[in-house]
Coordinates of C-alpha atoms in Angstrom, one line a residue:
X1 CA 178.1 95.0 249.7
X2 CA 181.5 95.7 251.4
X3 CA 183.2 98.9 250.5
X4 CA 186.9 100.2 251.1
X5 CA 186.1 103.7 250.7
X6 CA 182.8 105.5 248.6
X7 CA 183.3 108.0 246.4
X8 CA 180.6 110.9 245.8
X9 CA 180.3 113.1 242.6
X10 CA 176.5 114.3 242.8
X11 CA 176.2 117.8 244.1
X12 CA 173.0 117.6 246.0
X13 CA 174.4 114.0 247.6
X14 CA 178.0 115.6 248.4
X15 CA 175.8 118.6 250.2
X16 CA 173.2 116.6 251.7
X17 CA 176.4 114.2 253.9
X18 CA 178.5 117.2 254.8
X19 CA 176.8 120.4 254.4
X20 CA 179.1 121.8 251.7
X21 CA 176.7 124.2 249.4
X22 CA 177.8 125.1 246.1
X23 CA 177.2 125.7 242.7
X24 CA 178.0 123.2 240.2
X25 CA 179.9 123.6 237.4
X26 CA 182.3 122.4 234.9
X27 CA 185.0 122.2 237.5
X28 CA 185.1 118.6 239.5
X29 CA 184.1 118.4 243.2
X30 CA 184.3 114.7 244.7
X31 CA 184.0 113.5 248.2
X32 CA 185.5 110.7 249.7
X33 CA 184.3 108.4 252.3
X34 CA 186.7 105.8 253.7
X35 CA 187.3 104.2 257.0
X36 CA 186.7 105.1 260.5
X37 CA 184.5 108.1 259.1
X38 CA 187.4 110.0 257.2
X39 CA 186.4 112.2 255.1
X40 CA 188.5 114.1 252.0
X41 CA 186.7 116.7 250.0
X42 CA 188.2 117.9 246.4
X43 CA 187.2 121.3 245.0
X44 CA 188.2 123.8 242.9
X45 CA 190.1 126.9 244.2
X46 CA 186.8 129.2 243.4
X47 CA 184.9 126.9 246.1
X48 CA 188.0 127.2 248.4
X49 CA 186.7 129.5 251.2
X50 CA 183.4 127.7 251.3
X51 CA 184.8 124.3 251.7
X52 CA 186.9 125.7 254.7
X53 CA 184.2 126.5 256.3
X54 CA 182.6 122.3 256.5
X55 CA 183.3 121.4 259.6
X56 CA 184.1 117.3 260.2
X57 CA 186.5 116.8 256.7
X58 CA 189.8 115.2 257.7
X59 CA 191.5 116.0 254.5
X60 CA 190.1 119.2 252.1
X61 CA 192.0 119.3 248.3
X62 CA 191.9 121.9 246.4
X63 CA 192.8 122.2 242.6
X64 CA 193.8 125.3 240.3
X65 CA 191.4 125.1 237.6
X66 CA 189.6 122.5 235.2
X67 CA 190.9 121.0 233.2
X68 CA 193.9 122.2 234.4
X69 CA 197.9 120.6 233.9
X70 CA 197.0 117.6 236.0
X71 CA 192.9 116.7 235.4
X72 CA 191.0 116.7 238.9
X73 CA 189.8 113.6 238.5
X74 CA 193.6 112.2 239.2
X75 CA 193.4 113.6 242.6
X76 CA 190.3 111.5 243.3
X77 CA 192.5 108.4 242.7
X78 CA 195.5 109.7 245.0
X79 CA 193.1 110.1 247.8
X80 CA 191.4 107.0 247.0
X81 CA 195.0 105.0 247.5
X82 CA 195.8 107.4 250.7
X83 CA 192.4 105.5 252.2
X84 CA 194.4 102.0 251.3
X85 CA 191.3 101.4 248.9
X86 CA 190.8 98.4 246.4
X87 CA 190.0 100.0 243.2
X88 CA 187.3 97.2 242.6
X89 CA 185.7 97.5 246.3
X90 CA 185.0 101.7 245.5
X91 CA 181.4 102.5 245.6
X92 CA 180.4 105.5 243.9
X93 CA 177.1 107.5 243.0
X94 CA 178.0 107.9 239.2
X95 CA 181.1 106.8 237.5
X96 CA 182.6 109.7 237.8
X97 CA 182.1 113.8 238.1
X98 CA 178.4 114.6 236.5
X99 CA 178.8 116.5 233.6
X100 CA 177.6 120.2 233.8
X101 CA 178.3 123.4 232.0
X102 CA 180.8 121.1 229.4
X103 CA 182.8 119.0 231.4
X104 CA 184.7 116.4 230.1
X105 CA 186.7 113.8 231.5
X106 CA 187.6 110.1 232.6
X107 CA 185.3 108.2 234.4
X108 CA 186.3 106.9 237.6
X109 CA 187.1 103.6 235.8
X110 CA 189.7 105.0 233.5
X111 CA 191.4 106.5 236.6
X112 CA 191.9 103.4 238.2
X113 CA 191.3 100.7 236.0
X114 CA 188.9 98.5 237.5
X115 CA 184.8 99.1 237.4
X116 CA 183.4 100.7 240.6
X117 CA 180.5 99.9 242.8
X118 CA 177.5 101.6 242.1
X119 CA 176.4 102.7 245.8
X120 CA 173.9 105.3 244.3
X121 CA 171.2 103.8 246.4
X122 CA 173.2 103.6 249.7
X123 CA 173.0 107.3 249.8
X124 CA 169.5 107.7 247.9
X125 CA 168.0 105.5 250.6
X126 CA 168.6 108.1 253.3
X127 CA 167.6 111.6 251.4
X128 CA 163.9 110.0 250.7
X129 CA 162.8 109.9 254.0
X130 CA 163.4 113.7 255.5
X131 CA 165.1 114.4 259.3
X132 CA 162.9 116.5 261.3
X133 CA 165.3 119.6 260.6
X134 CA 165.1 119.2 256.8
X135 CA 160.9 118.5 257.2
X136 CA 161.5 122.1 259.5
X137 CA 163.5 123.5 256.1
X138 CA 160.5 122.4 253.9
X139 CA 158.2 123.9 255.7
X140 CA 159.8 126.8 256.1
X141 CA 159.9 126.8 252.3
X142 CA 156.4 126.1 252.2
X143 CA 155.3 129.2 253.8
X144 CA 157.6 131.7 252.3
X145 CA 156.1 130.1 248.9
X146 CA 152.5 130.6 249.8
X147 CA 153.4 134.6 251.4
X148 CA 154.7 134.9 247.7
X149 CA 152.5 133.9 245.9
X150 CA 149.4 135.5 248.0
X151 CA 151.2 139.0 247.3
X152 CA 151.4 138.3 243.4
X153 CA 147.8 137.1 243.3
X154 CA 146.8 140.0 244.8
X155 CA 148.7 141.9 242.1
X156 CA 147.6 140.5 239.1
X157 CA 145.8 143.0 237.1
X158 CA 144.5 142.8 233.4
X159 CA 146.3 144.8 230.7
X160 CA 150.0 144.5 232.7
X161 CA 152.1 141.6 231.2
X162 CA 153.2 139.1 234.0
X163 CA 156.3 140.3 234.9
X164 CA 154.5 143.7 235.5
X165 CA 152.7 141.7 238.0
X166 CA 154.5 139.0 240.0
X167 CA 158.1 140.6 240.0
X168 CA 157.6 143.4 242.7
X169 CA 155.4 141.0 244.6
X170 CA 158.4 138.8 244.6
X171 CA 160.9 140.9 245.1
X172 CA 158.9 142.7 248.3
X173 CA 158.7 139.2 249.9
X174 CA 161.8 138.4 249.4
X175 CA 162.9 141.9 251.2
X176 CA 160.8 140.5 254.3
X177 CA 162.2 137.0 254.1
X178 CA 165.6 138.5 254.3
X179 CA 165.0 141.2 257.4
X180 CA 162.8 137.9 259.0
X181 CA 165.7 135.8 258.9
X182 CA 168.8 137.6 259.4
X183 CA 171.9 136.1 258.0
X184 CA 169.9 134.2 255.6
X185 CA 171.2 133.2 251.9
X186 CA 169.8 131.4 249.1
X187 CA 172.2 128.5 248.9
X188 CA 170.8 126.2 246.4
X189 CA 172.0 124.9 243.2
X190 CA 170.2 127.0 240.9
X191 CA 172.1 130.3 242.2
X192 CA 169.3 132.6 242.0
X193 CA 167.4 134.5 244.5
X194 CA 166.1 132.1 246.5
X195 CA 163.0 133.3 246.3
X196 CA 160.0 132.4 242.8
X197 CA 156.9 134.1 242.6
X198 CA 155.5 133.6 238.6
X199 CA 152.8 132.6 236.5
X200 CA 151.9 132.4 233.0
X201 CA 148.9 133.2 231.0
X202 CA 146.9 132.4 227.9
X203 CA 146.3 129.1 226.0
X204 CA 150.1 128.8 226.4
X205 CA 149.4 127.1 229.4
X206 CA 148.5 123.9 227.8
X207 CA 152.2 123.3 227.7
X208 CA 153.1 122.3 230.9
X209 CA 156.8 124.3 230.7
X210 CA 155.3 127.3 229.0
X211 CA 157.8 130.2 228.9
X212 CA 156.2 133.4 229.6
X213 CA 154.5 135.3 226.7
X214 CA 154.4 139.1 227.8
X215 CA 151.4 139.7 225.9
X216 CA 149.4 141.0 228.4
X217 CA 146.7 139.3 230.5
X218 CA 143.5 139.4 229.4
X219 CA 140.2 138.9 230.7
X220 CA 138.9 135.2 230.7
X221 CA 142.5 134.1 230.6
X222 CA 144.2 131.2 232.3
X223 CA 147.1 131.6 234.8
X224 CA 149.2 129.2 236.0
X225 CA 151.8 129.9 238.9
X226 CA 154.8 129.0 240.6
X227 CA 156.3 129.6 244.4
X228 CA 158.9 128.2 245.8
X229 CA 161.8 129.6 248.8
X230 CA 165.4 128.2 249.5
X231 CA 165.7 127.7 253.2
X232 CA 169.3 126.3 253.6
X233 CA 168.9 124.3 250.3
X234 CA 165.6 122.9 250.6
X235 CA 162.9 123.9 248.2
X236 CA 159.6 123.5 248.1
X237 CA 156.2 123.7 245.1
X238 CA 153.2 125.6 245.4
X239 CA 151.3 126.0 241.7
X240 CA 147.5 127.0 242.0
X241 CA 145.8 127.6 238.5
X242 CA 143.7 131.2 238.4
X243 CA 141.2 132.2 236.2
X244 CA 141.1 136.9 234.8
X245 CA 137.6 137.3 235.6
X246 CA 134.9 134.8 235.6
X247 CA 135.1 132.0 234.5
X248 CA 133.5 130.0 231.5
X249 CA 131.5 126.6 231.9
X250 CA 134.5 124.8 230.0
X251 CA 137.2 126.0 232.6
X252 CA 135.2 125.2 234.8
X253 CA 134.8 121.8 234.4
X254 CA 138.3 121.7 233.8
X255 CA 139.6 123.3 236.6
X256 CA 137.1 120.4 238.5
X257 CA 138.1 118.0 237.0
X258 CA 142.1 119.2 237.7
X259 CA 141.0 119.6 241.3
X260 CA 139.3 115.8 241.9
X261 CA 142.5 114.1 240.2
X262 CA 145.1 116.3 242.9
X263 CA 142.2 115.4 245.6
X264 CA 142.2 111.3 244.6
X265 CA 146.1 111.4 244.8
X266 CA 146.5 113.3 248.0
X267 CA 143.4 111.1 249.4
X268 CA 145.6 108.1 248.2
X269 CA 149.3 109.1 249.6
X270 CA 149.9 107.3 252.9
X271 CA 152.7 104.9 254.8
X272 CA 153.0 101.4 252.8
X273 CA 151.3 102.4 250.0
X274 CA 153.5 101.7 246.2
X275 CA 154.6 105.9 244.3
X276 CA 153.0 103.9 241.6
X277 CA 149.3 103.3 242.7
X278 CA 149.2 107.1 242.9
X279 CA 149.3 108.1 239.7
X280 CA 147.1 104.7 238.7
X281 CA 144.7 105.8 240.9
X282 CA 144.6 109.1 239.4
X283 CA 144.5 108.1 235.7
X284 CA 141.5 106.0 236.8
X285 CA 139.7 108.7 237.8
X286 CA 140.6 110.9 234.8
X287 CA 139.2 107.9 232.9
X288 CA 136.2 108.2 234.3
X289 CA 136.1 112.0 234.0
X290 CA 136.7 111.6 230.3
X291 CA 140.3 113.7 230.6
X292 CA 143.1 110.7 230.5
X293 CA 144.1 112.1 227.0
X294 CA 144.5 115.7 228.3
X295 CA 147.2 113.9 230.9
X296 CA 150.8 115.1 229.8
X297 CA 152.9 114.0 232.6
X298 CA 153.3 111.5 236.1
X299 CA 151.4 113.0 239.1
X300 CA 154.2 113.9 241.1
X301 CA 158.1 113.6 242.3
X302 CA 160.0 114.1 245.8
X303 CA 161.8 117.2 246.8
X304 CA 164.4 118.7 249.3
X305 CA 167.5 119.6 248.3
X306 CA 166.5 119.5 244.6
X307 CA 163.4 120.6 242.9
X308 CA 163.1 117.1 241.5
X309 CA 164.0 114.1 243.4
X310 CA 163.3 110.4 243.0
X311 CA 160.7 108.5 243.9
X312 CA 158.6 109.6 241.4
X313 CA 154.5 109.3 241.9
X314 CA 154.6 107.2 238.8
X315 CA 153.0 103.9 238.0
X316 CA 157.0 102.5 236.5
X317 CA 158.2 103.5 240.1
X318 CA 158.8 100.7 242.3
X319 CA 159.1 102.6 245.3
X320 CA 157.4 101.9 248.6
X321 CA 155.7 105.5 250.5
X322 CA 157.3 106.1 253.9
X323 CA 156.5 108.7 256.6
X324 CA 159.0 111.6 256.2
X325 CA 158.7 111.9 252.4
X326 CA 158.3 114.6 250.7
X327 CA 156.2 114.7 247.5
X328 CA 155.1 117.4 245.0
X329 CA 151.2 116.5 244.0
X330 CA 150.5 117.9 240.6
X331 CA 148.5 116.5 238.0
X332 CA 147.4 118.5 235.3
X333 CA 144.7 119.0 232.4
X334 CA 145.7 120.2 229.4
X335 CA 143.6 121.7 226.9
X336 CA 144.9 122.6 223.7
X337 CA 141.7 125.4 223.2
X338 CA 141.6 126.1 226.4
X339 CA 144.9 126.6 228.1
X340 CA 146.6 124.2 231.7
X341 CA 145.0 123.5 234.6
X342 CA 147.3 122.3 237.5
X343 CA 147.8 122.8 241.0
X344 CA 151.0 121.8 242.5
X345 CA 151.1 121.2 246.7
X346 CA 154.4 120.1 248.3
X347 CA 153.0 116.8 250.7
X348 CA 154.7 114.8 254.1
X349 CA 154.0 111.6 254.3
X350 CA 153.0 111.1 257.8
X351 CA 152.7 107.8 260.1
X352 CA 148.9 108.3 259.7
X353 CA 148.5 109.3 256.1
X354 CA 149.8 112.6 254.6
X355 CA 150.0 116.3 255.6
X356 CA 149.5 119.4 252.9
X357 CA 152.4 121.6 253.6
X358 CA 151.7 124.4 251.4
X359 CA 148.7 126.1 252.9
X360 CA 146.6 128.2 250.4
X361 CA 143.2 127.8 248.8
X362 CA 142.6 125.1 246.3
X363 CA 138.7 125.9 245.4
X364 CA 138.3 128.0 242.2
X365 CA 136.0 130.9 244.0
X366 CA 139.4 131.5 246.1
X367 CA 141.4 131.7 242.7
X368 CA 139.5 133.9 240.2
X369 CA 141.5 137.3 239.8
X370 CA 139.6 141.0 238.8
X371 CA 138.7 141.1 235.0

């Protein structure tokens, strides 16, 4: 594939080669790779002052307002032709800006009239396999997430809705991640916090995206949590399932069951070995276990600077394990009459096998709350 100049649109992808954190919206932001390393980045005049601040862009653009007199996407093609580049020997991620929050506009095709190059995988290529400073991000992540979520654990109380219970624990942490880390920021896409501490509770938790009931959490109940941190972007996953009070035989052997299919995948990740023969692996086992129908979803995806990132641990996913990757591990039983049983660890790939990166207990006698 030879390339005159490579246009970006994806947000992560346009962070992840210069550094440039934002939020996305409906207003356009491309970047422009062309020869001898130039760089030109377009924005919007609300990103202005952060753009500024990227060190290493030869030429920075910046636009009123979408959709504006002249449409953004018009200044992709001027600095395409500043670059001298063929309009049929661009590469781009995606033909054009990614729609969010109601965009709408031309694809890059329009613009210039001749078909672009998908490059998608020129730049997916290098984010799946993590530099030592983003594994140092993760991990960072990792254990912010697991001081989290051993403060709301700690909290949880029958009688108190879950709010009552995980949003001062979060909220404390996140008061020591700040003072721990001066000058930190949550930078990541979502815009929030940058620090998660939640669960949910009840037989609502056989939907694996419950929303929160507020009912109250009663004894004998099943909880199902989430905690993750943004360290300069990069997120991590730590979901353990709890039980109010002890448990019954039928958790039980749910909650087992849960635990051996996260044990055969983990047991299964290392260098060389096909994202897809994890999850087969795992549905074999839940075969055996008589739970393959109570499977709702594919055993895992990567993460960094999104919360989901391909390769997928998914038998349709062609992809190849390498050391440096970064994989959530979470398959899950769900149990219409009995609630959702999942734990969720964010794993390295390593040259011998794999690492566990969030550190916290995984037995069920570490994970039963006061009734």
């Amino acid at each position: 594939m030879r390339l005159d100049a490579l246009c970006v649109f994806h947000p992560a992808r346009v962070t992840y080669l210069t550094g440039f954190h934002h939020i996305p919206t409906e207003r356009p932001i491309a970047l422009v790779l062309g020869p001898d390393a130039y760089t030109a980045l377009i924005v919007p005049a609300v990103e202005k002052e952060h753009a500024e601040q990227v060190s290493g862009i030869d030429r920075l653009e910046v636009y009123f307002e979408y959709p504006g007199s002249q449409h953004p996407m018009e200044r992709v093609s001027v600095a395409l032709a500043e670059v001298g580049a063929q309009p049929d020997r661009v590469g781009v991620d995606h033909d054009g800006y990614v729609p969010y929050w109601g965009y709408r506009g031309p694809r890059l095709n329009d613009i210039t009239g001749k078909p672009p190059i998908d490059a998608e995988m020129l730049i997916e290529t290098l984010r799946r396999v993590k530099s030592r400073t983003e594994l140092e991000c993760i991990q960072l992540s990792c254990d912010w997430a697991v001081r989290a979520h051993r403060r709301m654990q700690d909290s949880i109380v029958t009688g108190k809705t879950e709010m009552e219970c995980y949003l001062p624990a979060a909220l404390e942490t996140l008061g020591e991640m700040a003072r721990a880390m001066p000058g930190w920021r949550p930078v990541g896409f979502a815009g929030d916090s940058g620090l998660t501490a939640t669960f949910g509770a009840g037989r609502s938790t056989a939907m694996p995206h419950a929303f929160v009931a507020g009912d109250g959490i009663k004894k004998g109940d099943v909880l199902v949590s989430f905690a993750a941190a943004d360290v300069d972007g990069y997120q991590s996953e730590l979901e353990r399932t709890m039980i109010a009070g002890e448990p019954a035989q039928a958790q039980e052997r749910a909650f087992a069951a849960m635990l051996a299919l996260q044990t055969r995948a983990i047991e299964t990740m290392a260098p060389g070995v096909p994202a897809g023969e994890v999850e087969l692996a795992v549905v074999r086992l839940a075969e055996e276990l008589g739970v393959k129908d109570a499977l709702r979803h594919h055993v895992g995806h990567a993460i960094g600077l999104e919360a989901h990132e391909a390769p997928f641990l998914d038998r349709g996913d062609e992809a190849i394990l390498e050391p440096g990757m970064v994989f959530t591990v979470e398959p899950g039983v769900y149990l219409k009459e009995l609630g959702g049983f999942r734990h969720s660890d964010t794993v390295v790939i390593t040259e011998e096998g794999c690492r566990v990166m969030t550190d916290y207990p995984r037995a069920l006698k570490d994970l039963i709350t006061p009734a």
